[in-house]
Amino acid sequence: MDLIEQYRQMHRERAYGATSVKKAPYILPYVQLLKARTVIDYGCGQSSLAELISERCDAKVTRYDPGLPAYDERPNGRFDLLINIDVLEHVPEDAVDGVIAEMATLSDKAIIIIDTRLAATTLSDGRNAHLTLRPPQWWKERLARHYPDARRIWVQRRPASFVTWRVSSPQTLAALAAASTYKVRALGAMLVRDGMRRTLRKI
C-alpha cells in the first residue's frame, strides 16, 4: 500500500498525529520571538497546535498534511514561519531531502522537531512508523543543505530540534524561561480541572 494511503487509513481509524500540541510550550516562545503573522503547520496531523498558535500568537495558521483529505492541498506562496513537528522521521530516507527542499520553498524560517526513537505505531506493511531514525547531527547536516542557519534548540526528550534562523543566547534563554512559565501555568490549570490523580496520570 502507498505510504500516504497507509497514513490516511490510520487517520480514518483513530486519532493519529495529535500529540504535537504537547510541544507548544517550546514552540510558542519562538513564534512570538519571530513575530510571525503567517504560519504553516507542515504535516499537521490531527493536532490542535495550529489553533493554539493562532490564539496565543495572533497568527494566521495554515494546516497541511497529505495524509488528511481536509488538508492535503499543498498551499502556494510564502509564510513567515513553517513548523514541522514529529514529521520527518516518518519520511523514507531517500525522500527526506526532497521534503526538506519543499519545506524551504514555503519559508526560510522553520521550527523543526524530529523524533529519534522508534515509534509505538507499526504501519500496515509491518514497518515501524518512524522510517528514518538518525542522530541529531545527521539531521542538522541534512537541514543545512536547504536551511544554512539551522541550529539546535532544547526541547524536552527531542534532541533533534531546530530553528532555522539566527537566535542569540539571551533569546534562547528567554524562550526556555517562557516555556517553563507556560508549563507551570498549564500544570496548574490541569490540577484545577482534573484533580491530582488524573493530572499525575497525564504527565
PDB file of C-alpha atoms in Angstrom:
ATOM      1  CA  MET A   1       0.000   0.000   0.000  1.00  0.00           C
ATOM      2  CA  ASP A   2       1.202   3.516  -0.801  1.00  0.00           C
ATOM      3  CA  LEU A   3       2.672   5.219   2.276  1.00  0.00           C
ATOM      4  CA  ILE A   4       0.310   8.206   2.114  1.00  0.00           C
ATOM      5  CA  GLU A   5      -2.670   5.880   1.830  1.00  0.00           C
ATOM      6  CA  GLN A   6      -1.463   3.978   4.904  1.00  0.00           C
ATOM      7  CA  TYR A   7      -1.490   7.222   6.877  1.00  0.00           C
ATOM      8  CA  ARG A   8      -4.909   8.152   5.532  1.00  0.00           C
ATOM      9  CA  GLN A   9      -6.196   4.815   6.754  1.00  0.00           C
ATOM     10  CA  MET A  10      -4.654   5.371  10.195  1.00  0.00           C
ATOM     11  CA  HIS A  11      -6.276   8.812  10.417  1.00  0.00           C
ATOM     12  CA  ARG A  12      -9.642   7.313   9.498  1.00  0.00           C
ATOM     13  CA  GLU A  13      -9.362   4.624  12.159  1.00  0.00           C
ATOM     14  CA  ARG A  14      -8.239   6.690  15.155  1.00  0.00           C
ATOM     15  CA  ALA A  15      -6.924   9.989  16.446  1.00  0.00           C
ATOM     16  CA  TYR A  16      -3.429   9.955  14.977  1.00  0.00           C
ATOM     17  CA  GLY A  17      -0.811  12.670  14.864  1.00  0.00           C
ATOM     18  CA  ALA A  18      -2.421  14.641  17.674  1.00  0.00           C
ATOM     19  CA  THR A  19       0.497  14.926  20.092  1.00  0.00           C
ATOM     20  CA  SER A  20       2.487  17.832  18.622  1.00  0.00           C
ATOM     21  CA  VAL A  21       0.454  20.201  20.799  1.00  0.00           C
ATOM     22  CA  LYS A  22       2.474  18.846  23.743  1.00  0.00           C
ATOM     23  CA  LYS A  23       5.490  20.699  22.307  1.00  0.00           C
ATOM     24  CA  ALA A  24       3.605  24.005  22.431  1.00  0.00           C
ATOM     25  CA  PRO A  25       5.487  25.350  25.492  1.00  0.00           C
ATOM     26  CA  TYR A  26       8.728  25.143  23.489  1.00  0.00           C
ATOM     27  CA  ILE A  27       7.272  26.342  20.182  1.00  0.00           C
ATOM     28  CA  LEU A  28       5.183  29.348  21.189  1.00  0.00           C
ATOM     29  CA  PRO A  29       8.106  31.451  22.534  1.00  0.00           C
ATOM     30  CA  TYR A  30       9.925  31.165  19.205  1.00  0.00           C
ATOM     31  CA  VAL A  31       6.786  32.058  17.231  1.00  0.00           C
ATOM     32  CA  GLN A  32       6.383  35.120  19.451  1.00  0.00           C
ATOM     33  CA  LEU A  33      10.089  35.954  19.192  1.00  0.00           C
ATOM     34  CA  LEU A  34       9.840  35.930  15.408  1.00  0.00           C
ATOM     35  CA  LYS A  35       6.561  37.900  15.442  1.00  0.00           C
ATOM     36  CA  ALA A  36       5.302  35.568  12.721  1.00  0.00           C
ATOM     37  CA  ARG A  37       1.945  36.565  11.262  1.00  0.00           C
ATOM     38  CA  THR A  38       1.566  33.756   8.713  1.00  0.00           C
ATOM     39  CA  VAL A  39       2.441  30.213   9.739  1.00  0.00           C
ATOM     40  CA  ILE A  40       2.149  26.843   8.016  1.00  0.00           C
ATOM     41  CA  ASP A  41       1.881  23.671  10.092  1.00  0.00           C
ATOM     42  CA  TYR A  42       3.505  21.286   7.606  1.00  0.00           C
ATOM     43  CA  GLY A  43       2.417  17.748   8.499  1.00  0.00           C
ATOM     44  CA  CYS A  44      -0.199  18.955  10.966  1.00  0.00           C
ATOM     45  CA  GLY A  45      -1.909  15.620  11.650  1.00  0.00           C
ATOM     46  CA  GLN A  46      -4.937  15.841  13.927  1.00  0.00           C
ATOM     47  CA  SER A  47      -3.210  18.118  16.415  1.00  0.00           C
ATOM     48  CA  SER A  48      -4.777  21.323  17.738  1.00  0.00           C
ATOM     49  CA  LEU A  49      -1.377  23.051  17.684  1.00  0.00           C
ATOM     50  CA  ALA A  50      -2.383  25.281  14.757  1.00  0.00           C
ATOM     51  CA  GLU A  51      -5.383  26.616  16.675  1.00  0.00           C
ATOM     52  CA  LEU A  52      -3.248  27.215  19.762  1.00  0.00           C
ATOM     53  CA  ILE A  53      -0.642  29.177  17.785  1.00  0.00           C
ATOM     54  CA  SER A  54      -3.379  31.231  16.159  1.00  0.00           C
ATOM     55  CA  GLU A  55      -4.914  32.032  19.539  1.00  0.00           C
ATOM     56  CA  ARG A  56      -1.729  32.732  21.512  1.00  0.00           C
ATOM     57  CA  CYS A  57       0.383  34.400  18.822  1.00  0.00           C
ATOM     58  CA  ASP A  58      -2.223  36.278  16.765  1.00  0.00           C
ATOM     59  CA  ALA A  59      -1.066  34.477  13.621  1.00  0.00           C
ATOM     60  CA  LYS A  60      -2.914  33.114  10.622  1.00  0.00           C
ATOM     61  CA  VAL A  61      -2.079  29.404  10.549  1.00  0.00           C
ATOM     62  CA  THR A  62      -2.490  27.171   7.505  1.00  0.00           C
ATOM     63  CA  ARG A  63      -2.637  23.407   8.028  1.00  0.00           C
ATOM     64  CA  TYR A  64      -1.130  20.977   5.523  1.00  0.00           C
ATOM     65  CA  ASP A  65      -0.948  17.187   5.677  1.00  0.00           C
ATOM     66  CA  PRO A  66      -1.102  14.866   2.633  1.00  0.00           C
ATOM     67  CA  GLY A  67      -2.494  12.124   4.873  1.00  0.00           C
ATOM     68  CA  LEU A  68      -5.630  14.107   5.737  1.00  0.00           C
ATOM     69  CA  PRO A  69      -8.033  14.867   2.852  1.00  0.00           C
ATOM     70  CA  ALA A  70      -9.210  18.058   4.569  1.00  0.00           C
ATOM     71  CA  TYR A  71      -5.662  19.475   4.489  1.00  0.00           C
ATOM     72  CA  ASP A  72      -3.966  17.654   1.619  1.00  0.00           C
ATOM     73  CA  GLU A  73      -3.849  20.545  -0.873  1.00  0.00           C
ATOM     74  CA  ARG A  74      -0.345  21.987  -0.855  1.00  0.00           C
ATOM     75  CA  PRO A  75      -0.525  25.742  -0.219  1.00  0.00           C
ATOM     76  CA  ASN A  76       1.053  28.282  -2.547  1.00  0.00           C
ATOM     77  CA  GLY A  77       3.127  31.282  -1.592  1.00  0.00           C
ATOM     78  CA  ARG A  78       5.478  32.019   1.270  1.00  0.00           C
ATOM     79  CA  PHE A  79       4.945  32.087   5.015  1.00  0.00           C
ATOM     80  CA  ASP A  80       6.685  33.929   7.833  1.00  0.00           C
ATOM     81  CA  LEU A  81       7.250  30.597   9.581  1.00  0.00           C
ATOM     82  CA  LEU A  82       6.931  26.877   8.952  1.00  0.00           C
ATOM     83  CA  ILE A  83       6.519  24.421  11.793  1.00  0.00           C
ATOM     84  CA  ASN A  84       7.251  20.741  11.291  1.00  0.00           C
ATOM     85  CA  ILE A  85       6.743  18.635  14.411  1.00  0.00           C
ATOM     86  CA  ASP A  86       7.432  14.888  14.548  1.00  0.00           C
ATOM     87  CA  VAL A  87       7.070  14.523  10.774  1.00  0.00           C
ATOM     88  CA  LEU A  88      10.429  13.986   9.071  1.00  0.00           C
ATOM     89  CA  GLU A  89      11.133  10.703  10.857  1.00  0.00           C
ATOM     90  CA  HIS A  90       8.049   9.316   9.066  1.00  0.00           C
ATOM     91  CA  VAL A  91       9.598  10.041   5.662  1.00  0.00           C
ATOM     92  CA  PRO A  92      11.676   7.330   3.911  1.00  0.00           C
ATOM     93  CA  GLU A  93      15.346   8.290   3.989  1.00  0.00           C
ATOM     94  CA  ASP A  94      15.655   8.563   0.215  1.00  0.00           C
ATOM     95  CA  ALA A  95      12.813  11.108   0.193  1.00  0.00           C
ATOM     96  CA  VAL A  96      13.949  13.233   3.151  1.00  0.00           C
ATOM     97  CA  ASP A  97      15.981  15.693   1.075  1.00  0.00           C
ATOM     98  CA  GLY A  98      13.090  16.361  -1.300  1.00  0.00           C
ATOM     99  CA  VAL A  99      10.652  17.004   1.549  1.00  0.00           C
ATOM    100  CA  ILE A 100      13.030  19.440   3.267  1.00  0.00           C
ATOM    101  CA  ALA A 101      13.581  21.200  -0.065  1.00  0.00           C
ATOM    102  CA  GLU A 102       9.824  21.636  -0.457  1.00  0.00           C
ATOM    103  CA  MET A 103       9.557  22.965   3.098  1.00  0.00           C
ATOM    104  CA  ALA A 104      12.236  25.555   2.330  1.00  0.00           C
ATOM    105  CA  THR A 105      10.237  26.852  -0.647  1.00  0.00           C
ATOM    106  CA  LEU A 106       7.415  27.713   1.761  1.00  0.00           C
ATOM    107  CA  SER A 107       9.519  29.539   4.348  1.00  0.00           C
ATOM    108  CA  ASP A 108      13.184  30.135   5.099  1.00  0.00           C
ATOM    109  CA  LYS A 109      12.343  30.212   8.822  1.00  0.00           C
ATOM    110  CA  ALA A 110      11.223  26.982  10.419  1.00  0.00           C
ATOM    111  CA  ILE A 111      10.835  25.214  13.743  1.00  0.00           C
ATOM    112  CA  ILE A 112      11.583  21.535  13.168  1.00  0.00           C
ATOM    113  CA  ILE A 113      11.335  18.804  15.807  1.00  0.00           C
ATOM    114  CA  ILE A 114      12.261  15.240  14.875  1.00  0.00           C
ATOM    115  CA  ASP A 115      11.838  12.101  16.967  1.00  0.00           C
ATOM    116  CA  THR A 116      14.942   9.923  17.061  1.00  0.00           C
ATOM    117  CA  ARG A 117      13.327   6.902  18.727  1.00  0.00           C
ATOM    118  CA  LEU A 118      11.220   4.029  17.476  1.00  0.00           C
ATOM    119  CA  ALA A 119       7.506   4.743  17.240  1.00  0.00           C
ATOM    120  CA  ALA A 120       4.876   2.855  19.193  1.00  0.00           C
ATOM    121  CA  THR A 121       2.948   2.510  15.919  1.00  0.00           C
ATOM    122  CA  THR A 122       3.532  -0.035  13.160  1.00  0.00           C
ATOM    123  CA  LEU A 123       2.465   0.586   9.578  1.00  0.00           C
ATOM    124  CA  SER A 124       0.104  -1.850   7.871  1.00  0.00           C
ATOM    125  CA  ASP A 125       3.052  -3.245   5.883  1.00  0.00           C
ATOM    126  CA  GLY A 126       4.853  -4.164   9.130  1.00  0.00           C
ATOM    127  CA  ARG A 127       7.429  -1.355   9.223  1.00  0.00           C
ATOM    128  CA  ASN A 128       7.874   0.873  12.232  1.00  0.00           C
ATOM    129  CA  ALA A 129       6.152   4.214  11.583  1.00  0.00           C
ATOM    130  CA  HIS A 130       9.444   6.043  12.140  1.00  0.00           C
ATOM    131  CA  LEU A 131      11.102   5.139   8.881  1.00  0.00           C
ATOM    132  CA  THR A 132      14.209   7.307   9.256  1.00  0.00           C
ATOM    133  CA  LEU A 133      15.963   7.120  12.613  1.00  0.00           C
ATOM    134  CA  ARG A 134      19.139   9.157  12.616  1.00  0.00           C
ATOM    135  CA  PRO A 135      21.074  11.117  15.285  1.00  0.00           C
ATOM    136  CA  PRO A 136      20.655  14.897  15.667  1.00  0.00           C
ATOM    137  CA  GLN A 137      23.884  15.754  13.853  1.00  0.00           C
ATOM    138  CA  TRP A 138      22.772  13.791  10.784  1.00  0.00           C
ATOM    139  CA  TRP A 139      19.532  15.755  10.722  1.00  0.00           C
ATOM    140  CA  LYS A 140      21.362  19.040  11.194  1.00  0.00           C
ATOM    141  CA  GLU A 141      23.549  18.295   8.174  1.00  0.00           C
ATOM    142  CA  ARG A 142      20.514  17.386   6.062  1.00  0.00           C
ATOM    143  CA  LEU A 143      18.642  20.519   7.081  1.00  0.00           C
ATOM    144  CA  ALA A 144      21.702  22.706   6.413  1.00  0.00           C
ATOM    145  CA  ARG A 145      21.518  21.840   2.707  1.00  0.00           C
ATOM    146  CA  HIS A 146      18.367  23.949   2.497  1.00  0.00           C
ATOM    147  CA  TYR A 147      18.455  25.920   5.760  1.00  0.00           C
ATOM    148  CA  PRO A 148      22.045  27.229   6.166  1.00  0.00           C
ATOM    149  CA  ASP A 149      21.284  28.739   9.600  1.00  0.00           C
ATOM    150  CA  ALA A 150      19.774  25.576  11.102  1.00  0.00           C
ATOM    151  CA  ARG A 151      20.722  25.345  14.761  1.00  0.00           C
ATOM    152  CA  ARG A 152      19.646  23.109  17.592  1.00  0.00           C
ATOM    153  CA  ILE A 153      17.330  24.229  20.364  1.00  0.00           C
ATOM    154  CA  TRP A 154      16.384  22.445  23.563  1.00  0.00           C
ATOM    155  CA  VAL A 155      13.084  20.586  23.577  1.00  0.00           C
ATOM    156  CA  GLN A 156      12.467  18.021  26.271  1.00  0.00           C
ATOM    157  CA  ARG A 157      13.201  14.457  25.072  1.00  0.00           C
ATOM    158  CA  ARG A 158      13.597  15.691  21.480  1.00  0.00           C
ATOM    159  CA  PRO A 159      17.336  16.145  20.862  1.00  0.00           C
ATOM    160  CA  ALA A 160      16.847  16.705  17.125  1.00  0.00           C
ATOM    161  CA  SER A 161      15.070  20.051  17.499  1.00  0.00           C
ATOM    162  CA  PHE A 162      15.976  23.050  15.373  1.00  0.00           C
ATOM    163  CA  VAL A 163      15.202  26.595  14.359  1.00  0.00           C
ATOM    164  CA  THR A 164      16.500  27.790  11.008  1.00  0.00           C
ATOM    165  CA  TRP A 165      17.340  31.395  11.781  1.00  0.00           C
ATOM    166  CA  ARG A 166      19.938  33.054  13.980  1.00  0.00           C
ATOM    167  CA  VAL A 167      18.899  33.168  17.624  1.00  0.00           C
ATOM    168  CA  SER A 168      21.110  34.793  20.239  1.00  0.00           C
ATOM    169  CA  SER A 169      21.954  33.170  23.590  1.00  0.00           C
ATOM    170  CA  PRO A 170      19.785  35.686  25.520  1.00  0.00           C
ATOM    171  CA  GLN A 171      16.881  34.961  23.184  1.00  0.00           C
ATOM    172  CA  THR A 172      17.327  31.210  23.698  1.00  0.00           C
ATOM    173  CA  LEU A 173      17.350  31.648  27.477  1.00  0.00           C
ATOM    174  CA  ALA A 174      14.247  33.829  27.264  1.00  0.00           C
ATOM    175  CA  ALA A 175      12.493  31.151  25.190  1.00  0.00           C
ATOM    176  CA  LEU A 176      13.366  28.479  27.772  1.00  0.00           C
ATOM    177  CA  ALA A 177      12.132  30.683  30.608  1.00  0.00           C
ATOM    178  CA  ALA A 178       8.876  31.333  28.744  1.00  0.00           C
ATOM    179  CA  ALA A 179       8.461  27.589  28.125  1.00  0.00           C
ATOM    180  CA  SER A 180       8.915  26.873  31.836  1.00  0.00           C
ATOM    181  CA  THR A 181       6.348  29.516  32.778  1.00  0.00           C
ATOM    182  CA  TYR A 182       3.888  28.163  30.222  1.00  0.00           C
ATOM    183  CA  LYS A 183       4.288  24.603  31.529  1.00  0.00           C
ATOM    184  CA  VAL A 184       3.776  25.675  35.161  1.00  0.00           C
ATOM    185  CA  ARG A 185       0.583  27.527  34.222  1.00  0.00           C
ATOM    186  CA  ALA A 186      -0.670  24.582  32.182  1.00  0.00           C
ATOM    187  CA  LEU A 187       0.038  22.198  35.048  1.00  0.00           C
ATOM    188  CA  GLY A 188      -1.858  24.452  37.443  1.00  0.00           C
ATOM    189  CA  ALA A 189      -4.837  24.542  35.106  1.00  0.00           C
ATOM    190  CA  MET A 190      -4.780  20.743  34.821  1.00  0.00           C
ATOM    191  CA  LEU A 191      -4.743  20.364  38.612  1.00  0.00           C
ATOM    192  CA  VAL A 192      -7.760  22.645  38.951  1.00  0.00           C
ATOM    193  CA  ARG A 193      -9.628  20.946  36.110  1.00  0.00           C
ATOM    194  CA  ASP A 194      -8.711  17.287  36.626  1.00  0.00           C
ATOM    195  CA  GLY A 195      -7.502  16.913  40.202  1.00  0.00           C
ATOM    196  CA  MET A 196      -4.217  15.473  41.437  1.00  0.00           C
ATOM    197  CA  ARG A 197      -4.688  11.811  40.471  1.00  0.00           C
ATOM    198  CA  ARG A 198      -5.778  12.387  36.876  1.00  0.00           C
ATOM    199  CA  THR A 199      -3.111  15.047  36.375  1.00  0.00           C
ATOM    200  CA  LEU A 200      -0.357  12.714  37.587  1.00  0.00           C
ATOM    201  CA  ARG A 201      -1.542  10.041  35.153  1.00  0.00           C
ATOM    202  CA  LYS A 202      -1.435  12.526  32.248  1.00  0.00           C
ATOM    203  CA  ILE A 203       2.085  13.809  32.911  1.00  0.00           C
TER     204      ILE A 203
END
